[in-house]
Amino acid sequence: MHALIECSFARTCWFSSPVGFVGSCTSFLTWLEHIFTRCSEDDCNIAMMICWRIWIHRNDKIWNQKNGSVQQVLNSAGQLLYQWQAAKKQLYFVDAGVQQLAHGAVSWEKPEFGWVKCNVDAAVFASQGRIELGCVIRNSDGGFVAARCVGRHGSFSAREAEALGIREALSWLKEYKLPCVIVKMDCLQVFQALTEGFSGPNGFGLIIEDCRELALVIGEVKFSFVRRSANFAAHSVARA
């Protein structure tokens, strides 16, 4: 309990994670029962990876005199979970680009110098027959550049709404003339469609093709999948 949950570093990791800090547990088994009972499957998976990365961090500090940050622990947990899930489904081979783009990251990180990050999210309001699309651009210093929220009327599935959000963001980025952009999303289906050559005659497939064409016009565009906790700003804009 102390090493993985209650020490000051571990506690900060949990407070900063999408799982949150769960105190007042008499044992690690009690803590596990609480997590598996009350958390979603994705949060349970993240929680186990965070435990592992906290343990690795502890060993690195004791045996190798290496000090890592809370952000490094959380993002490495999300990235390794993403790699594990991809390997299980045999989606594709994971290479060094995964580490660079932080696929599956849990918290936001600044891009490399000369690049900007655009976080995109969509919100579906089925009862009102509309969707809201939000995106936030930040530079390599982590500074705010611009944000946008656009509404659309109609009946759309969640993945169609997320894909429309990417298309809207790319159209907007084209106007800004930003040649080096990392577009981040928390919808794995859309990310896979954009990066694995998906095509189809239906609405979703056509939106994905539009996104690819816009990306080619803009310049160097990289797509990245992140956990919702790392996409909070765009989620908030879409819900505003």
Tab-separated table of C-alpha atoms in Angstrom:
chain	number	residue	atom	x	y	z
A	1	MET	CA	0.000	0.000	0.000
A	2	HIS	CA	2.776	2.454	0.845
A	3	ALA	CA	4.970	1.778	-2.202
A	4	LEU	CA	2.201	1.800	-4.822
A	5	ILE	CA	-0.594	3.928	-3.336
A	6	GLU	CA	0.177	5.982	-0.244
A	7	CYS	CA	3.736	7.345	-0.504
A	8	SER	CA	3.867	11.018	-1.519
A	9	PHE	CA	5.022	10.349	-5.096
A	10	ALA	CA	2.512	7.542	-5.710
A	11	ARG	CA	-0.288	9.625	-4.175
A	12	THR	CA	0.495	12.505	-6.559
A	13	CYS	CA	0.447	10.072	-9.503
A	14	TRP	CA	-3.027	8.854	-8.552
A	15	PHE	CA	-4.397	12.355	-7.957
A	16	SER	CA	-3.135	13.338	-11.445
A	17	SER	CA	-4.479	10.218	-13.160
A	18	PRO	CA	-7.954	9.536	-14.585
A	19	VAL	CA	-8.407	6.893	-11.842
A	20	GLY	CA	-8.000	9.296	-8.928
A	21	PHE	CA	-6.707	8.633	-5.421
A	22	VAL	CA	-8.535	6.024	-3.345
A	23	GLY	CA	-7.570	6.251	0.313
A	24	SER	CA	-8.678	4.579	3.542
A	25	CYS	CA	-8.079	1.043	2.237
A	26	THR	CA	-6.832	-1.467	4.804
A	27	SER	CA	-4.847	-3.494	2.277
A	28	PHE	CA	-3.755	-3.564	-1.341
A	29	LEU	CA	-6.343	-6.295	-1.981
A	30	THR	CA	-9.089	-3.994	-0.654
A	31	TRP	CA	-7.821	-1.238	-2.955
A	32	LEU	CA	-7.903	-3.619	-5.945
A	33	GLU	CA	-11.463	-4.690	-5.112
A	34	HIS	CA	-12.496	-1.024	-4.980
A	35	ILE	CA	-10.880	-0.286	-8.379
A	36	PHE	CA	-12.339	-3.360	-10.126
A	37	THR	CA	-15.803	-2.732	-8.671
A	38	ARG	CA	-16.181	1.000	-9.307
A	39	CYS	CA	-13.989	1.848	-12.309
A	40	SER	CA	-14.542	1.328	-16.028
A	41	GLU	CA	-12.559	-1.359	-17.833
A	42	ASP	CA	-10.261	1.240	-19.389
A	43	ASP	CA	-9.558	2.862	-16.009
A	44	CYS	CA	-8.873	-0.567	-14.470
A	45	ASN	CA	-6.333	-1.238	-17.215
A	46	ILE	CA	-4.720	2.165	-16.686
A	47	ALA	CA	-4.614	1.599	-12.910
A	48	MET	CA	-2.684	-1.651	-13.302
A	49	MET	CA	-0.200	-0.035	-15.689
A	50	ILE	CA	0.282	2.911	-13.319
A	51	CYS	CA	1.036	0.499	-10.464
A	52	TRP	CA	3.663	-1.174	-12.606
A	53	ARG	CA	5.248	2.113	-13.714
A	54	ILE	CA	5.341	3.412	-10.103
A	55	TRP	CA	7.186	0.213	-9.149
A	56	ILE	CA	9.650	0.681	-12.054
A	57	HIS	CA	10.162	4.314	-11.005
A	58	ARG	CA	10.863	3.192	-7.427
A	59	ASN	CA	13.458	0.669	-8.578
A	60	ASP	CA	15.125	3.197	-10.905
A	61	LYS	CA	15.409	5.692	-8.058
A	62	ILE	CA	16.812	3.159	-5.563
A	63	TRP	CA	19.148	1.140	-7.795
A	64	ASN	CA	19.998	3.511	-10.664
A	65	GLN	CA	19.677	6.944	-8.966
A	66	LYS	CA	17.227	8.048	-11.687
A	67	ASN	CA	14.453	10.477	-10.813
A	68	GLY	CA	11.371	10.484	-13.035
A	69	SER	CA	8.388	12.811	-12.951
A	70	VAL	CA	4.730	12.109	-12.288
A	71	GLN	CA	3.957	13.012	-15.915
A	72	GLN	CA	6.533	10.508	-17.176
A	73	VAL	CA	5.063	7.727	-15.031
A	74	LEU	CA	1.503	8.415	-16.182
A	75	ASN	CA	2.292	8.814	-19.869
A	76	SER	CA	4.529	5.738	-19.996
A	77	ALA	CA	1.668	3.784	-18.399
A	78	GLY	CA	-0.757	4.970	-21.080
A	79	GLN	CA	1.715	4.362	-23.908
A	80	LEU	CA	2.540	0.827	-22.781
A	81	LEU	CA	-1.138	0.001	-22.350
A	82	TYR	CA	-1.764	1.208	-25.896
A	83	GLN	CA	1.119	-0.922	-27.224
A	84	TRP	CA	-0.140	-3.972	-25.336
A	85	GLN	CA	-3.697	-3.525	-26.638
A	86	ALA	CA	-2.390	-3.026	-30.194
A	87	ALA	CA	-0.227	-6.156	-29.947
A	88	LYS	CA	-3.164	-8.217	-28.682
A	89	LYS	CA	-5.249	-7.161	-31.665
A	90	GLN	CA	-2.252	-7.411	-34.018
A	91	LEU	CA	-3.080	-4.025	-35.476
A	92	TYR	CA	0.454	-3.213	-36.576
A	93	PHE	CA	4.037	-3.243	-35.353
A	94	VAL	CA	4.866	-0.523	-32.851
A	95	ASP	CA	7.979	1.482	-33.661
A	96	ALA	CA	9.897	4.405	-32.219
A	97	GLY	CA	7.253	6.824	-33.504
A	98	VAL	CA	4.881	5.599	-30.798
A	99	GLN	CA	7.171	6.956	-28.094
A	100	GLN	CA	7.634	10.256	-29.925
A	101	LEU	CA	3.911	10.872	-30.406
A	102	ALA	CA	2.940	9.370	-27.020
A	103	HIS	CA	0.068	7.250	-28.344
A	104	GLY	CA	-2.173	6.438	-25.397
A	105	ALA	CA	-0.727	9.198	-23.197
A	106	VAL	CA	-2.614	10.068	-20.015
A	107	SER	CA	-1.461	13.685	-19.621
A	108	TRP	CA	-0.634	16.471	-22.094
A	109	GLU	CA	3.001	17.108	-23.085
A	110	LYS	CA	4.572	19.895	-25.124
A	111	PRO	CA	5.472	19.060	-28.744
A	112	GLU	CA	8.971	19.431	-30.147
A	113	PHE	CA	10.203	22.874	-31.184
A	114	GLY	CA	8.599	24.041	-34.420
A	115	TRP	CA	5.521	21.850	-33.971
A	116	VAL	CA	2.069	22.603	-32.618
A	117	LYS	CA	-0.440	20.225	-31.086
A	118	CYS	CA	-4.121	20.348	-31.907
A	119	ASN	CA	-6.351	18.400	-29.512
A	120	VAL	CA	-9.743	17.519	-31.011
A	121	ASP	CA	-12.921	16.152	-29.465
A	122	ALA	CA	-16.620	15.877	-30.247
A	123	ALA	CA	-19.755	15.775	-28.109
A	124	VAL	CA	-22.983	14.118	-29.292
A	125	PHE	CA	-26.316	15.513	-28.076
A	126	ALA	CA	-28.646	12.870	-29.505
A	127	SER	CA	-31.813	14.201	-27.853
A	128	GLN	CA	-31.236	17.590	-29.493
A	129	GLY	CA	-30.156	16.179	-32.849
A	130	ARG	CA	-26.814	17.955	-32.909
A	131	ILE	CA	-23.095	17.578	-32.248
A	132	GLU	CA	-20.450	19.998	-31.008
A	133	LEU	CA	-16.867	19.888	-32.300
A	134	GLY	CA	-14.029	21.405	-30.296
A	135	CYS	CA	-10.302	21.853	-30.890
A	136	VAL	CA	-7.457	23.590	-29.056
A	137	ILE	CA	-4.056	24.524	-30.545
A	138	ARG	CA	-0.954	24.909	-28.354
A	139	ASN	CA	2.643	25.593	-29.350
A	140	SER	CA	5.969	23.982	-28.413
A	141	ASP	CA	6.151	26.141	-25.263
A	142	GLY	CA	2.794	24.767	-24.158
A	143	GLY	CA	1.242	28.169	-24.785
A	144	PHE	CA	-2.315	28.629	-25.993
A	145	VAL	CA	-2.598	29.570	-29.676
A	146	ALA	CA	-6.304	29.307	-30.484
A	147	ALA	CA	-9.486	27.334	-29.799
A	148	ARG	CA	-12.663	26.737	-31.734
A	149	CYS	CA	-16.080	25.208	-31.176
A	150	VAL	CA	-18.506	24.479	-34.009
A	151	GLY	CA	-21.990	22.973	-33.868
A	152	ARG	CA	-23.619	20.738	-36.478
A	153	HIS	CA	-27.252	19.631	-36.703
A	154	GLY	CA	-28.018	16.041	-37.613
A	155	SER	CA	-27.930	12.485	-36.346
A	156	PHE	CA	-24.365	11.149	-36.146
A	157	SER	CA	-22.745	8.170	-34.480
A	158	ALA	CA	-19.935	8.829	-31.999
A	159	ARG	CA	-17.204	7.801	-34.446
A	160	GLU	CA	-18.716	9.928	-37.248
A	161	ALA	CA	-18.843	12.914	-34.897
A	162	GLU	CA	-15.202	12.386	-33.878
A	163	ALA	CA	-14.159	12.091	-37.546
A	164	LEU	CA	-16.056	15.277	-38.398
A	165	GLY	CA	-14.189	16.970	-35.552
A	166	ILE	CA	-10.864	15.977	-37.126
A	167	ARG	CA	-11.989	17.232	-40.538
A	168	GLU	CA	-13.148	20.538	-39.048
A	169	ALA	CA	-9.848	20.934	-37.187
A	170	LEU	CA	-7.786	20.211	-40.314
A	171	SER	CA	-9.802	22.743	-42.333
A	172	TRP	CA	-9.135	25.294	-39.602
A	173	LEU	CA	-5.414	24.432	-39.438
A	174	LYS	CA	-5.189	24.893	-43.202
A	175	GLU	CA	-6.359	28.495	-42.777
A	176	TYR	CA	-3.732	29.110	-40.067
A	177	LYS	CA	-0.962	27.874	-42.395
A	178	LEU	CA	0.728	25.781	-39.694
A	179	PRO	CA	2.903	23.260	-41.579
A	180	CYS	CA	3.979	20.964	-38.691
A	181	VAL	CA	0.997	19.738	-36.690
A	182	ILE	CA	0.270	16.836	-34.359
A	183	VAL	CA	-3.480	16.167	-34.280
A	184	LYS	CA	-4.517	14.343	-31.122
A	185	MET	CA	-7.792	12.497	-30.578
A	186	ASP	CA	-9.243	10.195	-27.934
A	187	CYS	CA	-11.269	8.033	-30.345
A	188	LEU	CA	-9.249	4.908	-31.173
A	189	GLN	CA	-11.566	3.939	-34.065
A	190	VAL	CA	-10.924	7.209	-35.879
A	191	PHE	CA	-7.178	7.058	-35.188
A	192	GLN	CA	-6.974	3.533	-36.616
A	193	ALA	CA	-9.006	4.524	-39.675
A	194	LEU	CA	-6.702	7.492	-40.360
A	195	THR	CA	-3.449	5.583	-39.893
A	196	GLU	CA	-4.262	2.149	-41.326
A	197	GLY	CA	-5.557	3.072	-44.771
A	198	PHE	CA	-9.243	2.533	-44.019
A	199	SER	CA	-11.612	3.385	-46.866
A	200	GLY	CA	-15.301	2.882	-47.429
A	201	PRO	CA	-18.208	4.183	-49.484
A	202	ASN	CA	-20.246	5.172	-46.418
A	203	GLY	CA	-20.298	8.533	-44.613
A	204	PHE	CA	-17.536	7.617	-42.172
A	205	GLY	CA	-15.202	6.413	-44.919
A	206	LEU	CA	-15.719	9.563	-46.972
A	207	ILE	CA	-14.990	11.774	-43.950
A	208	ILE	CA	-11.749	9.870	-43.331
A	209	GLU	CA	-10.714	10.358	-46.976
A	210	ASP	CA	-11.419	14.103	-46.659
A	211	CYS	CA	-9.200	14.207	-43.552
A	212	ARG	CA	-6.309	12.535	-45.361
A	213	GLU	CA	-6.580	14.928	-48.312
A	214	LEU	CA	-6.611	17.966	-46.021
A	215	ALA	CA	-3.566	16.631	-44.145
A	216	LEU	CA	-1.631	16.359	-47.419
A	217	VAL	CA	-2.471	19.972	-48.294
A	218	ILE	CA	-1.413	21.316	-44.874
A	219	GLY	CA	2.096	19.854	-44.889
A	220	GLU	CA	3.499	17.541	-42.232
A	221	VAL	CA	0.619	16.233	-40.125
A	222	LYS	CA	0.877	13.435	-37.576
A	223	PHE	CA	-2.118	11.772	-35.964
A	224	SER	CA	-1.952	10.549	-32.378
A	225	PHE	CA	-4.298	8.702	-30.035
A	226	VAL	CA	-4.430	9.854	-26.389
A	227	ARG	CA	-6.553	8.972	-23.370
A	228	ARG	CA	-9.413	11.324	-22.559
A	229	SER	CA	-7.527	12.759	-19.565
A	230	ALA	CA	-4.854	14.032	-21.994
A	231	ASN	CA	-7.527	15.508	-24.250
A	232	PHE	CA	-9.415	17.385	-21.548
A	233	ALA	CA	-9.074	20.875	-23.046
A	234	ALA	CA	-10.663	19.873	-26.361
A	235	HIS	CA	-13.345	17.879	-24.517
A	236	SER	CA	-14.196	20.968	-22.453
A	237	VAL	CA	-14.408	23.163	-25.561
A	238	ALA	CA	-16.709	20.659	-27.296
A	239	ARG	CA	-18.966	20.549	-24.218
A	240	ALA	CA	-18.996	24.316	-23.753
